[in-house]
Short mmCIF file of C-alpha atoms and ligand atoms in Angstrom, two decimals:
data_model
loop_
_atom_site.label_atom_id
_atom_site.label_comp_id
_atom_site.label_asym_id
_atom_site.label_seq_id
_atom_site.Cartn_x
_atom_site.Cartn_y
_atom_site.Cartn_z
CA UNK A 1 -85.35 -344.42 -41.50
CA UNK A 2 -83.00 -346.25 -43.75
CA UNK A 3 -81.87 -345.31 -47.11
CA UNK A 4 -80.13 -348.07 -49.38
CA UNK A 5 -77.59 -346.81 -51.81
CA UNK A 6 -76.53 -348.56 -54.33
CA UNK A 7 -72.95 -347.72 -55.80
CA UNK A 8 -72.62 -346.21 -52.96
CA UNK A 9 -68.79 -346.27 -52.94
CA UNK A 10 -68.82 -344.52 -56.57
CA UNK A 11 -68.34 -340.56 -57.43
CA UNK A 12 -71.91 -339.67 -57.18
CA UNK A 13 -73.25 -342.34 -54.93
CA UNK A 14 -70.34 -341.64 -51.81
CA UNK A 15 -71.25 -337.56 -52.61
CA UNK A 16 -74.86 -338.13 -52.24
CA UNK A 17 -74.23 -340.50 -48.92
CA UNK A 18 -72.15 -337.40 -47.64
CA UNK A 19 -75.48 -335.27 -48.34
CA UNK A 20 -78.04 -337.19 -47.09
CA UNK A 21 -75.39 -337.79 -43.69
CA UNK A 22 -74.86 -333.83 -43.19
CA UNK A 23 -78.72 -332.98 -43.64
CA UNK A 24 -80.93 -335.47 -42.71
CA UNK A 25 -81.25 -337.96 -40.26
CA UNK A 26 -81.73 -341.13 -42.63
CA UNK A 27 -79.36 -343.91 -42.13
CA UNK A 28 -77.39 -344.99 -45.18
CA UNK A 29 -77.20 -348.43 -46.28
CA UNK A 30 -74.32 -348.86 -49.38
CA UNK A 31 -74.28 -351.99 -51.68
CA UNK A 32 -71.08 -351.75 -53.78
CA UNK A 33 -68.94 -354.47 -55.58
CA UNK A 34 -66.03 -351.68 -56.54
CA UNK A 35 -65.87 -352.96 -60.02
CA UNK A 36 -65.16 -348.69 -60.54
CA UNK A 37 -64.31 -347.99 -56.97
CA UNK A 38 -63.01 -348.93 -53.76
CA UNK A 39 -63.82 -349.54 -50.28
CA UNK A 40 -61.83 -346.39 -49.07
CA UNK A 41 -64.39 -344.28 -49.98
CA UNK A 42 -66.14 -345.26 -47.02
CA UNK A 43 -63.11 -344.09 -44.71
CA UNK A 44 -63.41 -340.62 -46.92
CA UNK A 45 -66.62 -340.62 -46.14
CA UNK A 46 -66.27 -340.55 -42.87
CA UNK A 47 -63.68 -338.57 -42.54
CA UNK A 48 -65.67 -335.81 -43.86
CA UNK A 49 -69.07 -336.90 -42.08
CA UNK A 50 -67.55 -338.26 -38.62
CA UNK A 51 -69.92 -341.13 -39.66
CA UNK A 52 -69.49 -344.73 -40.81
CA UNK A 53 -72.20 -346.46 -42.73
CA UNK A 54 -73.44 -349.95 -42.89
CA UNK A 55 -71.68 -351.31 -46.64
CA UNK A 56 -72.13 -354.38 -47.97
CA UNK A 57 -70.11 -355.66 -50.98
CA UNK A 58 -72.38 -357.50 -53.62
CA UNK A 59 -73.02 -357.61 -57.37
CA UNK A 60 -76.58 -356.62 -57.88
CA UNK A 61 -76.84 -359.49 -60.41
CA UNK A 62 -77.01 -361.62 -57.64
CA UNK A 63 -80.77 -361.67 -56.79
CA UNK A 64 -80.38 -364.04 -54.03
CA UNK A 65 -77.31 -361.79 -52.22
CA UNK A 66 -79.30 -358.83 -53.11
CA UNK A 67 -82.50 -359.84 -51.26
CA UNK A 68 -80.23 -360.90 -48.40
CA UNK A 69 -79.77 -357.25 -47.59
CA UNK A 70 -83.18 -356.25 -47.80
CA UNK A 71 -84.33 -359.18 -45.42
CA UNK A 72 -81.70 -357.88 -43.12
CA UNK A 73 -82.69 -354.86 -42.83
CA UNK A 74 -86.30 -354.79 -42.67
CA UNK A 75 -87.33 -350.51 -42.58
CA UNK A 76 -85.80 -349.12 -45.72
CA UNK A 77 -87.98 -346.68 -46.95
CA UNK A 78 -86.09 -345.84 -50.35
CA UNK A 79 -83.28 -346.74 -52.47
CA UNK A 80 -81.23 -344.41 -54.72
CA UNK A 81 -79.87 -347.16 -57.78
CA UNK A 82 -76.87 -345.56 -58.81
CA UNK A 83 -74.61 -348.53 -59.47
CA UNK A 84 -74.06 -348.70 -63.26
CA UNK A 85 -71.52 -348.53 -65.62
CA UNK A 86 -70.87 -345.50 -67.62
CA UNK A 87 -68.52 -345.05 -70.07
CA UNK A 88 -69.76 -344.31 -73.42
CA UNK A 89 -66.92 -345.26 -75.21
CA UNK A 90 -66.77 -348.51 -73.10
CA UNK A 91 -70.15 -349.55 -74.16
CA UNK A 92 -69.53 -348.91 -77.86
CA UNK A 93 -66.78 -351.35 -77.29
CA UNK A 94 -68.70 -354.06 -75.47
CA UNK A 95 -72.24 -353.53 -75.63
CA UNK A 96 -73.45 -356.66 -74.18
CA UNK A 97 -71.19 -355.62 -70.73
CA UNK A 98 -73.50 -352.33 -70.51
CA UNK A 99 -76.82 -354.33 -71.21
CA UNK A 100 -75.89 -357.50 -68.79
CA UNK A 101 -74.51 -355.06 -65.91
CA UNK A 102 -77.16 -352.03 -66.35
CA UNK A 103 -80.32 -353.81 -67.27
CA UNK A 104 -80.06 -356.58 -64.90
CA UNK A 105 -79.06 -354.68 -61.78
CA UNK A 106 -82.04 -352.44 -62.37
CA UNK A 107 -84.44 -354.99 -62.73
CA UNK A 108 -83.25 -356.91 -59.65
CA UNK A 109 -83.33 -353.58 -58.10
CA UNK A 110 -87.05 -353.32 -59.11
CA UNK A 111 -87.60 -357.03 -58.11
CA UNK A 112 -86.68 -355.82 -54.68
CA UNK A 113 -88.74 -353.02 -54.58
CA UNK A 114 -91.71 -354.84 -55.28
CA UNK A 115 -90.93 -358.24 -53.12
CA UNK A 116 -90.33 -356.04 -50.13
CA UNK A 117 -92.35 -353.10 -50.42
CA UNK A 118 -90.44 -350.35 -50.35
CA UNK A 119 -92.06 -347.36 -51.40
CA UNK A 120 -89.93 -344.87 -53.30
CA UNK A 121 -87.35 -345.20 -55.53
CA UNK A 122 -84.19 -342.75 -57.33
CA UNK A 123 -82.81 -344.09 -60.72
CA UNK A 124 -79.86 -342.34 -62.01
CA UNK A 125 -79.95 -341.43 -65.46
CA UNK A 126 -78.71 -339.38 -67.78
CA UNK A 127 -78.96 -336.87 -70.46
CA UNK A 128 -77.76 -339.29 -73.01
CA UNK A 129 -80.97 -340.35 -72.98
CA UNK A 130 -81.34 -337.21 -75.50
CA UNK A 131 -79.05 -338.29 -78.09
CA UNK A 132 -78.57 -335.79 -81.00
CA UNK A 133 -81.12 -332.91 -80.09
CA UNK A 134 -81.69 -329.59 -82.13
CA UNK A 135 -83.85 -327.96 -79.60
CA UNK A 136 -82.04 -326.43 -76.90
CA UNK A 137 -82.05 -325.86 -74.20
CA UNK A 138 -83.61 -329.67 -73.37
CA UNK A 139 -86.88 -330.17 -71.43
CA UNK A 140 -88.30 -333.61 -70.11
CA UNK A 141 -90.79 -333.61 -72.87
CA UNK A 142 -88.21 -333.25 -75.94
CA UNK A 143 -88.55 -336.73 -78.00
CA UNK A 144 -85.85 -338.64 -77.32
CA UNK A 145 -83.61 -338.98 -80.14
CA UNK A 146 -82.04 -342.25 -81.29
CA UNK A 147 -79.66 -343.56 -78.24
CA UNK A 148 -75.42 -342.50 -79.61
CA UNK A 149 -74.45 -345.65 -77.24
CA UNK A 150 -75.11 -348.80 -75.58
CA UNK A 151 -74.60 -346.88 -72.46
CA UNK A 152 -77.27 -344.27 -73.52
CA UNK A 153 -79.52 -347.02 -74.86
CA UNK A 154 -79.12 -348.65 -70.63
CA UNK A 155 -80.56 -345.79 -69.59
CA UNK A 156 -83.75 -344.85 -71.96
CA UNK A 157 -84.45 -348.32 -71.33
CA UNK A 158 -83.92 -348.23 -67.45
CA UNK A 159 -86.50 -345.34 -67.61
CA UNK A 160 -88.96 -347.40 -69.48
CA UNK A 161 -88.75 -350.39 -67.32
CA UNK A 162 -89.21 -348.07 -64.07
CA UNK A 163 -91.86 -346.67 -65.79
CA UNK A 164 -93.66 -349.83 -66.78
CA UNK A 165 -93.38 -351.47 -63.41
CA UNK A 166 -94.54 -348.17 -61.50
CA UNK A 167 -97.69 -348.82 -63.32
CA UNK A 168 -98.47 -352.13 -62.62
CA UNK A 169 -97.45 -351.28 -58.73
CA UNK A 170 -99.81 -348.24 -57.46
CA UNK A 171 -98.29 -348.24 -53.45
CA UNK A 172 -94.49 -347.43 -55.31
CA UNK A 173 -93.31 -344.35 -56.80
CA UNK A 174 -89.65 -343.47 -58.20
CA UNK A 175 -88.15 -340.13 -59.74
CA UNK A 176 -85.55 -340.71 -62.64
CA UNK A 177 -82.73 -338.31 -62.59
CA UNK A 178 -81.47 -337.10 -65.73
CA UNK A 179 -77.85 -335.37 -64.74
CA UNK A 180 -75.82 -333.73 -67.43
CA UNK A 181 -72.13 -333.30 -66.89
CA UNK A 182 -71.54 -334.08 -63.25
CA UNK A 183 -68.20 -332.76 -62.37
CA UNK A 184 -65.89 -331.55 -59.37
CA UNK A 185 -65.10 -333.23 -56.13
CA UNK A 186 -66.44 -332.43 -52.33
CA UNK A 187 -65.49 -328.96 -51.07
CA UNK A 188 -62.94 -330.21 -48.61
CA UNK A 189 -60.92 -331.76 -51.50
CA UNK A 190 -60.86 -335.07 -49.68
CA UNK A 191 -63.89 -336.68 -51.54
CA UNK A 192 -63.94 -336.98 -55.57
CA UNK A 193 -63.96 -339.68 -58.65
CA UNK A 194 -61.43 -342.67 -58.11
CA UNK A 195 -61.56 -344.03 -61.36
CA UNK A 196 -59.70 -347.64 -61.44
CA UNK A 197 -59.14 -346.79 -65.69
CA UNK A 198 -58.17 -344.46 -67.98
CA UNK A 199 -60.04 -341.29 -67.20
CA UNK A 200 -62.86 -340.67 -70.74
CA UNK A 201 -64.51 -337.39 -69.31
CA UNK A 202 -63.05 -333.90 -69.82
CA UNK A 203 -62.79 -332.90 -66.00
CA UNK A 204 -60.53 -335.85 -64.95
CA UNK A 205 -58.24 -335.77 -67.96
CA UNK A 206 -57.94 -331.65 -67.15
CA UNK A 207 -56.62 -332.24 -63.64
CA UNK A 208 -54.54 -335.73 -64.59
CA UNK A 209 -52.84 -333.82 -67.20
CA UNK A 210 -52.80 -330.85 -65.08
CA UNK A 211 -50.45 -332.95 -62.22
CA UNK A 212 -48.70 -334.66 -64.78
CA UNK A 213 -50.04 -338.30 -64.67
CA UNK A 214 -51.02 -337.68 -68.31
CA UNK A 215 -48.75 -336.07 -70.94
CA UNK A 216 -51.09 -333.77 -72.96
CA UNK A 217 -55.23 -333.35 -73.04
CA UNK A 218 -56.83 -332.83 -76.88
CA UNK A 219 -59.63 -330.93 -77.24
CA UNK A 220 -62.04 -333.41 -79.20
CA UNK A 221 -62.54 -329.98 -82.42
CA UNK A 222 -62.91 -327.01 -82.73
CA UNK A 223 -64.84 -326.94 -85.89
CA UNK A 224 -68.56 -326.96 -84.49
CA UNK A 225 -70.87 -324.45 -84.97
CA UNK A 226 -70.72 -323.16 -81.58
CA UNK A 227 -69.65 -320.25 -80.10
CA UNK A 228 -65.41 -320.95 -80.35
CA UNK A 229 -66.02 -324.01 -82.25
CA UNK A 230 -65.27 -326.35 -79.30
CA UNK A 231 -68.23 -328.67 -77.74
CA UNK A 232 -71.17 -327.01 -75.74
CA UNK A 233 -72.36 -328.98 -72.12
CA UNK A 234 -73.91 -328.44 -68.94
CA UNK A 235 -71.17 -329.27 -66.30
CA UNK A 236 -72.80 -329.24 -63.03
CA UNK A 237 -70.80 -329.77 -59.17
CA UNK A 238 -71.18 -334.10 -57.89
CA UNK A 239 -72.56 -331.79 -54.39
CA UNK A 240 -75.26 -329.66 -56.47
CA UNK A 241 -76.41 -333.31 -57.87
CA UNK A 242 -75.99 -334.89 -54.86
CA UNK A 243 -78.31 -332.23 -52.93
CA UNK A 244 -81.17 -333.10 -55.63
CA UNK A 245 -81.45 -336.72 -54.57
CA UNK A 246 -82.02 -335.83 -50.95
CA UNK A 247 -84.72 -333.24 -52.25
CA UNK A 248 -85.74 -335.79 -54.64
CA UNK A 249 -86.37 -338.62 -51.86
CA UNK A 250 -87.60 -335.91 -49.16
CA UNK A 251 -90.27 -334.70 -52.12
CA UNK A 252 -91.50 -338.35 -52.73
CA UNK A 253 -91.61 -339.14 -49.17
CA UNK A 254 -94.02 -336.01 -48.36
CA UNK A 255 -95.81 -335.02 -51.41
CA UNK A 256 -97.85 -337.35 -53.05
CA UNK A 257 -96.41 -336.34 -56.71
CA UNK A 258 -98.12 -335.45 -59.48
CA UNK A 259 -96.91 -338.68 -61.32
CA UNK A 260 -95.58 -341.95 -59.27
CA UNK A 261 -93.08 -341.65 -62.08
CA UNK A 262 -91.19 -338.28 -62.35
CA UNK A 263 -88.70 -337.78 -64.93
CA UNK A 264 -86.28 -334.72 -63.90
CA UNK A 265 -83.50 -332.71 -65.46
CA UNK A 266 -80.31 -332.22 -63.48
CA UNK A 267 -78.74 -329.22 -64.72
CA UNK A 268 -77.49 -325.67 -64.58
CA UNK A 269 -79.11 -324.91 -67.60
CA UNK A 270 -75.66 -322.96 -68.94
CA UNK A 271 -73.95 -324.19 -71.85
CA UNK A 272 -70.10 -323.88 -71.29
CA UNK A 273 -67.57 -324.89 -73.86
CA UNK A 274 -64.50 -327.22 -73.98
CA UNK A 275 -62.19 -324.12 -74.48
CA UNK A 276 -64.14 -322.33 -71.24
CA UNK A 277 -63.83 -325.24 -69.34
CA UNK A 278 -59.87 -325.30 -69.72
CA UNK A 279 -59.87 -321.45 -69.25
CA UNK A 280 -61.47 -321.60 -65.91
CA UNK A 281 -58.97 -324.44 -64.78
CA UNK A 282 -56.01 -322.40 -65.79
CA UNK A 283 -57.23 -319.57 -63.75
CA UNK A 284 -58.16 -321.32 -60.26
CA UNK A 285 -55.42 -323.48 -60.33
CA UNK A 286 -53.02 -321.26 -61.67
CA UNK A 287 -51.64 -324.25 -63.92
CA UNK A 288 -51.05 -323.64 -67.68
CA UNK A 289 -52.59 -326.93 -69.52
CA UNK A 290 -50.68 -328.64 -72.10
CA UNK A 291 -53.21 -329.23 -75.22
CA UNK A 292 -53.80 -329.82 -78.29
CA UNK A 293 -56.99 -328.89 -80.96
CA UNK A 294 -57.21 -332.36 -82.06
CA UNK A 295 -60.09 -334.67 -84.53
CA UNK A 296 -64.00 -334.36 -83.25
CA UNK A 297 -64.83 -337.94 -80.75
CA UNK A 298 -67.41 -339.97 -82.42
CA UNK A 299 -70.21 -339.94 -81.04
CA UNK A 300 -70.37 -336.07 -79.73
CA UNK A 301 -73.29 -334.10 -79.82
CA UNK A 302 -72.12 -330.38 -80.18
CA UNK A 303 -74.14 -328.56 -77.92
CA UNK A 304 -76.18 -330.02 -75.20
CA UNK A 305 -77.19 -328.00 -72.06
CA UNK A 306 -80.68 -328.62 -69.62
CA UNK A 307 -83.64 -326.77 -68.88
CA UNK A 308 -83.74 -326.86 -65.04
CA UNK A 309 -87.36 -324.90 -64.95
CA UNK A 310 -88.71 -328.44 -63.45
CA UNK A 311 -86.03 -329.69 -60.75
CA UNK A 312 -86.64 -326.01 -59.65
CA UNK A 313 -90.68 -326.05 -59.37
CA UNK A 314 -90.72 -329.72 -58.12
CA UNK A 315 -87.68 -329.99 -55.94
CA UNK A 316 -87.09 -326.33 -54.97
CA UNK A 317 -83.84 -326.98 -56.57
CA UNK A 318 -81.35 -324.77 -58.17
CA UNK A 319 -77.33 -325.46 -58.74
CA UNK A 320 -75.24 -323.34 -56.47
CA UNK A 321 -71.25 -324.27 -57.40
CA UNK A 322 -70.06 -322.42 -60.01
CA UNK A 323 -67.68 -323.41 -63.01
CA UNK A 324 -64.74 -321.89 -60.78
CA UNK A 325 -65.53 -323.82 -58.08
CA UNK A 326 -66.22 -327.25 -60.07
CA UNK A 327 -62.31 -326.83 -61.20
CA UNK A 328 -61.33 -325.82 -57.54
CA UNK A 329 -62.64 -328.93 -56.15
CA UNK A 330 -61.41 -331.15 -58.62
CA UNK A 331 -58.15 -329.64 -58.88
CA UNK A 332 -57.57 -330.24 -54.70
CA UNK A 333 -59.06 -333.46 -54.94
CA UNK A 334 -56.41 -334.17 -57.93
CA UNK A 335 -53.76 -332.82 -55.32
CA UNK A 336 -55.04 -335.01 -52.57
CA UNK A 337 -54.61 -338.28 -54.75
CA UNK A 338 -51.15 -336.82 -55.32
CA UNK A 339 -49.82 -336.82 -52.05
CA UNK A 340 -51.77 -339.74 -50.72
C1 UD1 B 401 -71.47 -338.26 -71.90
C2 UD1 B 401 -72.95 -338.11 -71.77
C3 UD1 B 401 -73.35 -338.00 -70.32
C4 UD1 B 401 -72.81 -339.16 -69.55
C5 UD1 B 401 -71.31 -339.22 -69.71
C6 UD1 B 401 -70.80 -340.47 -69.04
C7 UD1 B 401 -73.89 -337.02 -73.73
C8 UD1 B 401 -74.31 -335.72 -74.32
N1 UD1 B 401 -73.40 -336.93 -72.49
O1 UD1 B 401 -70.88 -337.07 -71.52
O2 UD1 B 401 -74.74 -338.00 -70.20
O3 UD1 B 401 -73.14 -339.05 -68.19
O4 UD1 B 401 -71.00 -339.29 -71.09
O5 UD1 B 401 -69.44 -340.62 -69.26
O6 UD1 B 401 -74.00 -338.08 -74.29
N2 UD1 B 401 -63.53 -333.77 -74.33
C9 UD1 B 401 -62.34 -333.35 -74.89
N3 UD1 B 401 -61.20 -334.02 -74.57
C10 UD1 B 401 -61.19 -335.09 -73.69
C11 UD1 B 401 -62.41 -335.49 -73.12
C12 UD1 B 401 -63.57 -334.82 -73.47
O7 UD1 B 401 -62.30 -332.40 -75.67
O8 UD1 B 401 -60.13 -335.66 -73.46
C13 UD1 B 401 -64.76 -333.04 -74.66
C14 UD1 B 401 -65.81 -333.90 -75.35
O9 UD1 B 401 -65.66 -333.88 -76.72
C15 UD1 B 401 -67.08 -333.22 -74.87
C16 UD1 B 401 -66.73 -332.64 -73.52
O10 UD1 B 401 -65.33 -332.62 -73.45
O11 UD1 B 401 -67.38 -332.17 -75.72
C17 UD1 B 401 -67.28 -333.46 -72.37
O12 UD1 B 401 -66.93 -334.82 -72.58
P1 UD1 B 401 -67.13 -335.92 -71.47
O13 UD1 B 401 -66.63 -335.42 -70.16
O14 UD1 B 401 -66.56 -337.20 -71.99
O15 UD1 B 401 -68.69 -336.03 -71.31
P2 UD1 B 401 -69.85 -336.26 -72.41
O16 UD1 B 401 -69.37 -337.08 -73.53
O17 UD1 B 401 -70.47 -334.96 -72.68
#
């Protein structure tokens, strides 16, 4: 059985491929055009797996390249649709990047899913889609607040338009994905984010600043009413997320689900704070980090953290990494880039 990938070359989408290649016996198709990546991961992947994959490189805009891969290869019985772009503060800067790139791979995505029947579908999204949200922790049903980005805005909109065409097409069904703060590299060290900019997300600039590749990390305030004052997320290990979309594509391969459109929560459901995510660095890695308390980000909720209650019941799920571990990982993967 074949399993197409898209972004398959990215953080989540080469930690997922590493998944679905240690437990299953699927055979991973990638579709990557490295615009945040590169074609080593593949040779990372196998050196971790043993395994090479079939990869082709292709901008899902292309409708006509994209439909080249599904004629080719004829029994693929889901795709995972991770390709996207995802920086927040990116798509405040160019908005119309984020909808062009995000919307329009997604609905070619869907156009292929339709045109060639296949049956089940993963879209990655995000708990963006949230925006600012009182009510914590956050369940599937909270009302989705007003969208804080572009990038947020892709994404309750990709959930609508899977939504809308699950409807109109009863033989397909898809699960959207809602991680929180995906963080941390593979185990081994030798698998993590390779980030062609500027790193925007806490974990990366930790370890960057940590080897000395950046001078100085600020903590975006400390003025919040939250337990020290500093911001409150859900950071949860790339491998506990990437171990949800094999349940996730095993579930909708052998249960028909309750909805052909399920909307899950990928969390650990504990709230940890800027200032405890720094702590637990320090301590793994032994490394005292140079920062400062600096001005809040706009743009930053203050607390945000998942209730998992549902990946649990539907998927048999639960997060196993713990915050240690998260820095562990990323702090060897952070050495590996070093010396290679
Ligand atoms: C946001 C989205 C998340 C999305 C991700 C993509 C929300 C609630 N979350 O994550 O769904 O997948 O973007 O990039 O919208 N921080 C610092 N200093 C830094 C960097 C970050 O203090 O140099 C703080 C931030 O203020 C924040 C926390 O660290 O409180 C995490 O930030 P980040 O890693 O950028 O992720 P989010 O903005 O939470």
């Amino acid at each position: 059985m074949k399993i197409l990938i898209t972004g398959g070359a990215g953080y989540i989408g080469s930690h997922t491929t590493i998944e679905i290649i240690q437990n299953t016996d699927w055979e991973v198709i990638s579709i990557d055009n490295y615009s945040n990546s590169s074609q080593g991961t593949y040779d990372r992947i196998q050196n971790i797996t043993g395994k090479s994959i079939k990869y082709y490189n292709l901008d899902l805009k292309d409708l006509q390249a994209t439909e080249q891969v599904f004629k080719e290869n004829t029994d693929i019985q889901g795709i995972i649709h991770f390709a996207a772009f995802k920086a927040v503060g990116e798509s405040v800067e160019n908005p119309l990047m984020y909808y062009d790139n995000n919307i329009n791979s997604l609905n070619n995505i869907l156009k292929c899913q339709a045109k060639f029947d296949i049956p089940n579908l993963i879209f990655s999204s995000s708990c963006s889609v949230y925006g600012n949200i009182d009510q914590l922790p956050v369940t599937e049903n909270s009302q989705l607040a007003k969208a804080e980005s572009p990038y947020a805005y892709t994404k309750q909109i990709g959930e609508i338009m899977v939504d809308d065409f699950i409807k109109v097409n009863p033989n397909l069904k898809a699960i959207s994905l809602r991680y929180f703060n995906p963080v941390g590299a593979h185990v081994s060290g030798l698998n993590g984010e390779l980030s062609t900019t500027t790193p925007n997300n806490l974990v990366p600039f930790i370890t960057q600043t940590a080897i000395g590749k950046l001078d100085c990390l600020t903590v975006f305030g400390d003025d919040y009413n939250t337990k020290d004052g500093t911001c409150i997320r859900d950071y949860i290990h790339v491998s506990d997320i990437a171990n949800a979309h094999v349940l996730a594509l095993q579930y909708l391969l052998n249960n028909p689900p309750h909805q052909r459109h399920e909307i899950i929560n990928l969390g650990t459901g504990v709230g940890v704070s800027v200032l405890e995510t720094i702590n637990a660095f320090e301590k793994v890695s032994g490394v005292k980090l140079n920062y400062t308390i600096g001005e809040r980000r706009a743009g930053d909720v203050a607390a945000i953290y998942a209730n998992n209650e549902k990946a649990k019941k539907i998927l048999n799920w639960t997060s196993k990494i713990s915050l240690d571990n998260m820095m562990l990982s990323a702090w060897k993967w952070e050495q590996f880039l070093a010396k290679n």
